[in-house]
Coordinates of C-alpha atoms in Angstrom, one line a residue:
X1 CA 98.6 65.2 131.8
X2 CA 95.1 64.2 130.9
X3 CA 93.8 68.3 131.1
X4 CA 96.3 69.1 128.7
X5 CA 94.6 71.5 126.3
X6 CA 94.5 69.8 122.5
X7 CA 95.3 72.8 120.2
X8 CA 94.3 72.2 116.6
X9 CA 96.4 74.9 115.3
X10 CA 99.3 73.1 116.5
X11 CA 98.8 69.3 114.8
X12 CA 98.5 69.0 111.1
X13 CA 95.4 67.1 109.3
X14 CA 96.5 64.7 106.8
X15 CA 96.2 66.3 103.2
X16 CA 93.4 64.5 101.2
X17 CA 94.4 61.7 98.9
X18 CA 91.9 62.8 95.8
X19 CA 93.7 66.3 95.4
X20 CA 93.8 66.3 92.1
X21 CA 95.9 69.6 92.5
X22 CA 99.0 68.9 90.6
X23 CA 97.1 67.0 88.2
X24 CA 94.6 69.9 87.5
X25 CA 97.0 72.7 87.4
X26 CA 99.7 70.9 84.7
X27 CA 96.5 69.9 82.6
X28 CA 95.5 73.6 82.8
X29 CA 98.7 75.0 81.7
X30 CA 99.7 72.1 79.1
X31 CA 96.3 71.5 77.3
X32 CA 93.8 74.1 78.7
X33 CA 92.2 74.9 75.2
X34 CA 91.2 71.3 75.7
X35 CA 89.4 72.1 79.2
X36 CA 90.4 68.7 80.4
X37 CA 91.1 70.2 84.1
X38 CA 87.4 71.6 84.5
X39 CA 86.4 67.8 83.3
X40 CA 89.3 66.1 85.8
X41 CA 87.4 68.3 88.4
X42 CA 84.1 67.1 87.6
X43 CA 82.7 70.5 86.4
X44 CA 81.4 68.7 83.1
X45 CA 79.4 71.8 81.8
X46 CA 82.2 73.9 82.7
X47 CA 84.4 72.0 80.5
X48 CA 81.6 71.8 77.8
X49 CA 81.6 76.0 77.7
X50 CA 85.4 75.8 77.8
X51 CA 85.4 73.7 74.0
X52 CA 82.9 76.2 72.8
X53 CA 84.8 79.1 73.9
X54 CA 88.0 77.3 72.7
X55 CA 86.3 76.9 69.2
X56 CA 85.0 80.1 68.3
X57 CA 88.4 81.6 69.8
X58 CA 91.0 79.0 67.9
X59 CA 92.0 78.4 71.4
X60 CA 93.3 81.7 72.0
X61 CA 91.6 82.7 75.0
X62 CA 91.6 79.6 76.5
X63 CA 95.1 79.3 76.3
X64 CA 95.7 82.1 78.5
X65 CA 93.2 81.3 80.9
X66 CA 94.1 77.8 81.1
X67 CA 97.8 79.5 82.2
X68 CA 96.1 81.8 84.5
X69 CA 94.1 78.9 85.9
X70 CA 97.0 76.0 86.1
X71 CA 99.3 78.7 88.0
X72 CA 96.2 79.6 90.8
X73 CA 95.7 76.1 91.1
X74 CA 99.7 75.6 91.3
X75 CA 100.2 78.2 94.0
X76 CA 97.3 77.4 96.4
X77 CA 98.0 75.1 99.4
X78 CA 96.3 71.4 99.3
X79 CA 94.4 71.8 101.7
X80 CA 93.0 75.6 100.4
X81 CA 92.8 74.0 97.0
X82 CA 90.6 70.7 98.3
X83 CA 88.3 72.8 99.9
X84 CA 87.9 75.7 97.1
X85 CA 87.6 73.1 94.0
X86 CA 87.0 70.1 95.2
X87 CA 84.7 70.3 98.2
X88 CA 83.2 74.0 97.6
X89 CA 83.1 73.6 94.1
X90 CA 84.3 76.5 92.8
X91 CA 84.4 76.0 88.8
X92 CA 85.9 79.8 87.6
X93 CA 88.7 81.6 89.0

């Protein structure tokens, strides 16, 4: 019983409790001409460009990309979103 092989594959790992996952991806899609998601993230000059381009667009572009951006964020896994965003830090797409 003791030689029994321990296969990581086979046993979940507890999901991180800072994924700000949901959090990021409905602040993306609600209110991304605002760039609050890059700023919940902790990308601060990310956000900062986001304003900019927000301003000069009338939130046009933004818009979009924050939909683009909430649904990516949406539709990854926790654990492949904790390590992209969160641990790699991965501020664009």
């Amino acid at each position: 019983m003791e030689n029994l092989k321990h296969e990581e594959w086979n046993n979940p790992r507890p999901v991180q409790s800072d994924n700000k996952k949901i959090a990021a991806g409905l602040l993306a899609i609600l209110l991304g001409p605002l760039g609050i998601h890059k700023f919940l993230l902790g990308y601060t000059t990310e956000g900062i460009i986001w304003l900019v381009i927000s301003l000069f667009t009338c939130g046009v572009v933004t818009s979009i990309l924050g939909l683009i951006e909430g649904i990516i964020y949406l539709t990854k896994s926790d654990e492949e979103f904790y390590q992209t965003y969160q641990v790699g830090k991965k501020a664009w797409f």
